[in-house]
Amino acid sequence: MELIDGKLISATIKDELKDKVEKLKNEGITGSLAVIQVGNDPASSIYVKNKKKACEYIGIGSVSYELAENTTEEKLLGVISDLNKRRDIIGILVQLPLPASISEDRILEAIDPSKDVDGFHPVNVGKLCIGHKGFVSCTPAGVIQLLKRSNVDIAGKHCVIVGRSNIVGKPMSLLMLKENATVTVCHSRTKDLAGITSQADILIVAMGKPEFIKAEHVKEGAVVIDVGIHRKEDGKMCGDVDFEAVKDKASKITPVPGGVGPMTIAMLMNNCVESLENLKED
Ligand code: NDP
């Protein structure tokens, strides 16, 4: 079994991006990511801090908006509208989840698709669906990089994805199709899950169920990508895959932590750099 080292691969990507940002700077192209947080959920605050740190590392600016928990939808829409108009802002990121009083759909749809570095706007999702260039949701884009940079051949392989969420499972299936895999998507109503997952050459799990995937779910020699992140009662992290049970059957596998997790921010930075590069074409 070979471990797929997401920490190392994400660090390499960030270094490549740092070089690109430097070159763009020399051509006079700069810009900042705007990060908006509503309320002060501690987990969100950590994510926001890490995103700002990554911006600093690759050399792009970041401006943050910390809005009170009781901020109205109108006020937030106003902030987004202002940021949409600013040429120095190359990306707008609204940290989710938002308070229940605010419609996430309305907020995400208000972001200019050309600044939607999270890749959640319906225009970008549609572009992904029909194979046009646009921003791709960061976690599934990160999985593709993990596979490619670990020399996993995707074309012609049977890829089974467990989970069909809008942010992971669905875009993941579209990206694997684009890479010419034969794709099967499983969900909570799938019958005989193990019967299907055990046919996968590449198994990607994003179900949000700690250590659910056991040896019986995995074919001998499969590549296993675990998107899940959970904190166990003993404080340790785990994924949706029971790593100890599966590791000897898999040919390559991502650990949790240190697998898919670090890739998400690296791909967010990749989208920010793409946005900067798009300025050249304007
Ligand atoms: P969601 O809860 O939105 O989706 C879970 C999916 O899994 C659903 O499609 C659901 O099916 C399916 N599912 C649930 N139970 C079963 C089951 N018993 N059998 C088959 N399918 C099942 O989760 P997300 O996609 O947002 O996230 C998935 C995991 O990935 C979570 O642990 C999350 O924390 C993690 N995550 C990690 C990220 C990272 O940066 N590494 C980023 C985003 C998420 P149905 O549609 O029928 O309900």
Coordinates of C-alpha atoms and ligand atoms in Angstrom, one line a residue:
M1 CA 0.0 0.0 0.0
E2 CA 1.2 3.5 -0.9
L3 CA 0.1 6.5 1.1
I4 CA -1.1 9.5 -1.0
D5 CA 0.5 12.4 0.7
G6 CA -1.9 15.4 0.5
K7 CA 0.2 17.5 2.7
L8 CA 3.2 17.2 0.4
I9 CA 1.2 17.6 -2.9
S10 CA -0.7 20.6 -1.6
A11 CA 2.6 22.2 -0.5
T12 CA 4.0 21.6 -4.0
I13 CA 1.0 23.2 -5.6
K14 CA 1.2 26.2 -3.3
D15 CA 4.9 26.7 -4.3
E16 CA 4.0 26.5 -8.0
L17 CA 1.3 29.1 -7.4
K18 CA 3.7 31.3 -5.5
D19 CA 5.9 31.4 -8.6
K20 CA 3.0 32.2 -10.9
V21 CA 1.9 35.0 -8.6
E22 CA 5.4 36.5 -8.6
K23 CA 5.5 36.4 -12.5
L24 CA 2.0 38.0 -12.7
K25 CA 3.2 40.7 -10.2
N26 CA 6.1 41.5 -12.5
E27 CA 3.5 42.0 -15.3
G28 CA 1.6 44.4 -13.0
I29 CA -1.2 42.0 -12.3
T30 CA -2.3 41.8 -8.7
G31 CA -5.5 41.4 -6.7
S32 CA -7.0 40.3 -3.4
L33 CA -9.4 37.6 -2.2
A34 CA -12.3 38.9 -0.1
V35 CA -13.3 36.5 2.7
I36 CA -16.7 37.2 4.3
Q37 CA -17.6 35.5 7.6
V38 CA -21.0 36.1 9.3
G39 CA -21.0 35.3 13.0
N40 CA -18.1 33.8 14.9
D41 CA -18.5 30.0 14.6
P42 CA -15.0 28.8 15.9
A43 CA -14.6 26.2 13.1
S44 CA -15.4 28.8 10.4
S45 CA -12.9 31.2 12.1
I46 CA -10.2 28.6 11.8
Y47 CA -11.0 28.0 8.1
V48 CA -11.0 31.7 7.4
K49 CA -7.7 32.2 9.2
N50 CA -6.1 29.3 7.2
K51 CA -7.4 30.7 3.9
K52 CA -5.9 34.1 4.7
K53 CA -2.6 32.5 5.6
A54 CA -2.5 30.6 2.3
C55 CA -3.1 33.9 0.4
E56 CA -0.2 35.5 2.2
Y57 CA 2.0 32.4 1.4
I58 CA 1.4 32.5 -2.3
G59 CA 1.6 36.3 -2.4
I60 CA -1.9 37.5 -3.0
G61 CA -3.8 40.0 -0.9
S62 CA -6.7 39.1 1.3
V63 CA -9.4 41.4 2.8
S64 CA -11.7 40.1 5.4
Y65 CA -15.2 41.1 6.4
E66 CA -16.3 39.9 9.8
L67 CA -20.0 40.6 10.1
A68 CA -22.2 40.2 13.1
E69 CA -24.4 37.0 13.5
N70 CA -27.5 39.2 13.2
T71 CA -26.4 40.7 9.9
T72 CA -29.4 40.9 7.4
E73 CA -29.4 39.2 4.0
E74 CA -29.8 42.7 2.4
K75 CA -26.7 44.0 4.2
L76 CA -24.7 40.9 3.1
L77 CA -26.0 41.3 -0.5
G78 CA -24.8 44.9 -0.4
V79 CA -21.3 43.9 0.7
I80 CA -21.2 41.4 -2.2
S81 CA -22.5 43.9 -4.7
D82 CA -19.7 46.4 -3.7
L83 CA -17.1 43.7 -4.0
N84 CA -18.4 42.5 -7.4
K85 CA -17.7 46.0 -8.7
R86 CA -14.1 46.3 -7.3
R87 CA -11.4 45.6 -9.9
D88 CA -8.8 44.9 -7.2
I89 CA -11.0 42.0 -5.8
I90 CA -10.3 38.8 -7.8
G91 CA -12.3 36.4 -5.6
I92 CA -15.2 36.5 -3.2
L93 CA -15.6 33.8 -0.7
V94 CA -18.5 33.6 1.8
Q95 CA -17.7 31.2 4.5
L96 CA -20.5 28.6 5.0
P97 CA -22.6 27.8 6.9
L98 CA -24.5 31.1 7.1
P99 CA -27.0 31.9 9.9
A100 CA -30.4 30.3 9.3
S101 CA -32.0 33.7 8.6
I102 CA -29.9 34.2 5.4
S103 CA -30.5 32.2 2.2
E104 CA -27.2 30.5 1.2
D105 CA -28.5 30.1 -2.4
R106 CA -29.4 33.7 -2.8
I107 CA -26.0 34.8 -1.4
L108 CA -24.0 32.4 -3.6
E109 CA -25.9 33.4 -6.7
A110 CA -25.2 37.1 -6.0
I111 CA -21.5 36.6 -6.4
D112 CA -20.2 37.5 -9.8
P113 CA -19.4 34.1 -11.4
S114 CA -16.0 35.5 -12.6
K115 CA -15.1 36.0 -8.9
D116 CA -16.7 32.8 -7.6
V117 CA -13.4 31.1 -6.5
D118 CA -15.4 28.5 -4.5
G119 CA -17.0 27.3 -7.7
F120 CA -20.5 27.1 -6.2
H121 CA -22.3 29.6 -8.5
P122 CA -24.8 27.8 -10.8
V123 CA -23.1 29.3 -13.8
N124 CA -19.8 27.7 -12.8
V125 CA -21.5 24.4 -12.0
G126 CA -23.2 24.5 -15.4
K127 CA -19.9 25.2 -17.1
L128 CA -18.4 22.2 -15.4
C129 CA -21.4 20.1 -16.6
I130 CA -20.9 21.0 -20.2
G131 CA -17.1 21.0 -20.1
H132 CA -16.5 24.7 -20.4
K133 CA -13.8 26.6 -18.5
G134 CA -14.9 27.9 -15.2
F135 CA -14.2 27.7 -11.5
V136 CA -14.4 24.2 -10.1
S137 CA -15.4 23.3 -6.6
C138 CA -12.1 23.0 -4.6
T139 CA -12.4 19.7 -2.8
P140 CA -13.2 17.6 -5.9
A141 CA -10.6 19.5 -7.9
G142 CA -8.1 18.6 -5.2
V143 CA -9.0 14.9 -5.5
I144 CA -8.2 15.0 -9.3
Q145 CA -4.8 16.6 -8.5
L146 CA -4.1 13.9 -5.8
L147 CA -4.8 11.2 -8.4
K148 CA -2.8 12.8 -11.2
R149 CA 0.2 13.7 -9.1
S150 CA 0.2 10.1 -7.6
N151 CA 0.4 8.7 -11.2
V152 CA -3.0 7.1 -11.0
D153 CA -4.4 6.4 -14.6
I154 CA -8.0 7.5 -14.6
A155 CA -9.1 6.9 -18.2
G156 CA -11.1 3.8 -18.7
K157 CA -11.1 3.0 -14.9
H158 CA -14.3 2.3 -13.0
C159 CA -14.7 5.0 -10.5
V160 CA -17.3 4.7 -7.7
I161 CA -18.2 7.8 -5.8
V162 CA -20.1 7.5 -2.5
G163 CA -22.0 10.7 -2.0
R164 CA -23.9 13.1 -4.3
S165 CA -23.7 16.5 -2.5
N166 CA -23.4 19.6 -4.6
I167 CA -20.0 20.5 -3.2
V168 CA -18.3 17.1 -3.4
G169 CA -20.1 14.1 -4.9
K170 CA -21.8 15.7 -7.9
P171 CA -18.8 17.8 -9.2
M172 CA -16.5 14.9 -8.4
S173 CA -18.5 12.7 -10.8
L174 CA -18.4 15.3 -13.5
L175 CA -14.6 15.7 -13.1
M176 CA -14.0 12.0 -13.3
L177 CA -16.2 11.7 -16.4
K178 CA -14.1 14.5 -17.9
E179 CA -11.0 12.4 -17.2
N180 CA -12.7 9.5 -19.1
A181 CA -13.4 7.3 -16.1
T182 CA -16.6 5.1 -16.1
V183 CA -18.4 6.6 -13.2
T184 CA -21.0 5.2 -10.7
V185 CA -22.5 7.4 -8.0
C186 CA -23.9 5.9 -4.8
H187 CA -26.0 7.5 -2.2
S188 CA -28.1 6.7 0.8
R189 CA -30.8 5.0 -1.3
T190 CA -28.3 2.8 -3.1
K191 CA -28.9 -1.0 -2.6
D192 CA -26.0 -3.3 -1.9
L193 CA -23.4 -0.5 -1.5
A194 CA -20.6 -3.0 -0.8
G195 CA -21.5 -4.9 -4.0
I196 CA -21.0 -1.8 -6.0
T197 CA -18.0 -0.2 -4.2
S198 CA -16.1 -3.5 -4.4
Q199 CA -16.1 -3.2 -8.2
A200 CA -14.3 0.1 -8.1
D201 CA -10.8 0.6 -9.5
I202 CA -10.9 4.1 -7.9
L203 CA -13.2 4.5 -4.9
I204 CA -13.9 8.1 -3.7
V205 CA -15.9 8.4 -0.5
A206 CA -17.7 11.6 0.6
M207 CA -20.5 10.4 2.8
G208 CA -20.0 12.1 6.1
K209 CA -20.1 8.8 8.1
P210 CA -17.1 8.1 10.3
E211 CA -15.1 4.9 9.3
F212 CA -18.1 3.5 7.4
I213 CA -16.1 1.9 4.6
K214 CA -14.6 -1.4 5.6
A215 CA -12.5 -4.0 3.8
E216 CA -15.6 -5.7 2.3
H217 CA -16.4 -2.4 0.4
V218 CA -13.0 -2.4 -1.3
K219 CA -11.5 -4.4 -4.2
E220 CA -8.0 -5.7 -3.8
G221 CA -5.6 -3.2 -5.4
A222 CA -8.2 -0.3 -5.5
V223 CA -7.2 3.3 -5.1
V224 CA -9.1 4.7 -2.2
I225 CA -9.7 8.5 -1.7
D226 CA -11.3 9.5 1.6
V227 CA -12.9 12.9 1.6
G228 CA -14.6 12.6 5.1
I229 CA -13.3 14.5 8.1
H230 CA -14.5 13.7 11.6
R231 CA -13.2 14.2 15.1
K232 CA -13.6 11.1 17.2
E233 CA -14.5 11.1 20.9
D234 CA -10.8 10.6 21.8
G235 CA -10.0 13.8 19.9
K236 CA -8.3 12.0 17.0
M237 CA -9.3 12.7 13.4
C238 CA -10.8 10.0 11.1
G239 CA -12.4 9.9 7.7
D240 CA -15.3 8.0 6.1
V241 CA -13.0 5.0 5.5
D242 CA -11.9 2.7 8.2
F243 CA -8.2 3.2 7.4
E244 CA -6.8 0.3 9.4
A245 CA -9.3 -2.1 7.9
V246 CA -8.8 -1.0 4.3
K247 CA -5.1 -0.1 4.1
D248 CA -3.8 -3.5 3.2
K249 CA -6.3 -4.1 0.5
A250 CA -5.8 -0.7 -1.3
S251 CA -2.9 -0.1 -3.7
K252 CA -3.0 3.6 -2.8
I253 CA -5.0 5.4 -0.1
T254 CA -5.3 8.9 1.4
P255 CA -4.9 9.3 5.2
V256 CA -7.0 11.5 7.4
P257 CA -5.7 14.0 8.3
G258 CA -3.1 14.8 5.6
G259 CA -5.0 13.5 2.5
V260 CA -7.8 15.4 0.8
G261 CA -8.1 18.0 3.6
P262 CA -5.0 20.1 2.7
M263 CA -5.9 20.0 -1.0
T264 CA -9.0 22.1 -0.6
I265 CA -7.2 25.3 0.3
A266 CA -4.5 24.6 -2.3
M267 CA -7.2 24.4 -5.0
L268 CA -8.9 27.6 -3.6
M269 CA -5.5 29.3 -4.2
N270 CA -5.4 27.8 -7.6
N271 CA -8.7 29.3 -8.5
C272 CA -7.6 32.7 -7.2
V273 CA -4.5 32.5 -9.5
E274 CA -6.8 31.5 -12.4
S275 CA -8.8 34.6 -11.6
L276 CA -5.7 36.8 -11.7
E277 CA -4.7 35.2 -15.0
N278 CA -8.1 36.0 -16.4
L279 CA -7.4 39.7 -15.8
K280 CA -4.8 39.4 -18.5
E281 CA -7.4 38.4 -21.0
D282 CA -9.8 41.3 -20.1
Ligands
NDP1 P1 -23.3 15.6 2.7 O1 -23.8 15.2 4.0 O2 -23.8 16.8 2.0 O3 -23.5 14.4 1.7 C1 -23.3 13.1 2.1 C2 -23.6 12.1 0.9 O4 -23.4 10.8 1.3 C3 -25.1 12.2 0.5 O5 -25.2 12.2 -0.9 C4 -25.7 11.0 1.1 O6 -26.8 10.4 0.3 C5 -24.5 10.0 1.1 N1 -24.7 9.0 2.1 C6 -24.9 9.2 3.4 N2 -25.0 8.0 4.1 C7 -24.9 7.1 3.1 C8 -24.9 5.6 3.2 N3 -25.1 4.9 4.3 N4 -24.7 5.0 2.0 C9 -24.5 5.6 0.8 N5 -24.4 7.0 0.8 C10 -24.6 7.7 1.9 O7 -21.7 15.7 2.9 P2 -20.6 16.4 2.0 O8 -20.5 15.9 0.6 O9 -20.6 17.9 2.3 O10 -19.3 15.9 2.8 C11 -18.9 14.6 2.9 C12 -17.8 14.4 3.9 O11 -16.7 15.1 3.4 C13 -18.0 15.0 5.3 O12 -17.4 14.1 6.2 C14 -17.4 16.3 5.2 O13 -16.9 16.8 6.5 C15 -16.2 16.0 4.3 N6 -15.7 17.2 3.6 C16 -14.4 17.4 3.5 C17 -13.8 18.4 2.9 C18 -12.4 18.6 2.8 O14 -11.9 19.7 2.6 N7 -11.6 17.5 2.9 C19 -14.7 19.4 2.2 C20 -16.1 19.1 2.2 C21 -16.6 18.0 2.9 P3 -28.2 11.2 0.1 O15 -27.9 12.2 -1.0 O16 -29.1 10.2 -0.4 O17 -28.6 11.8 1.4

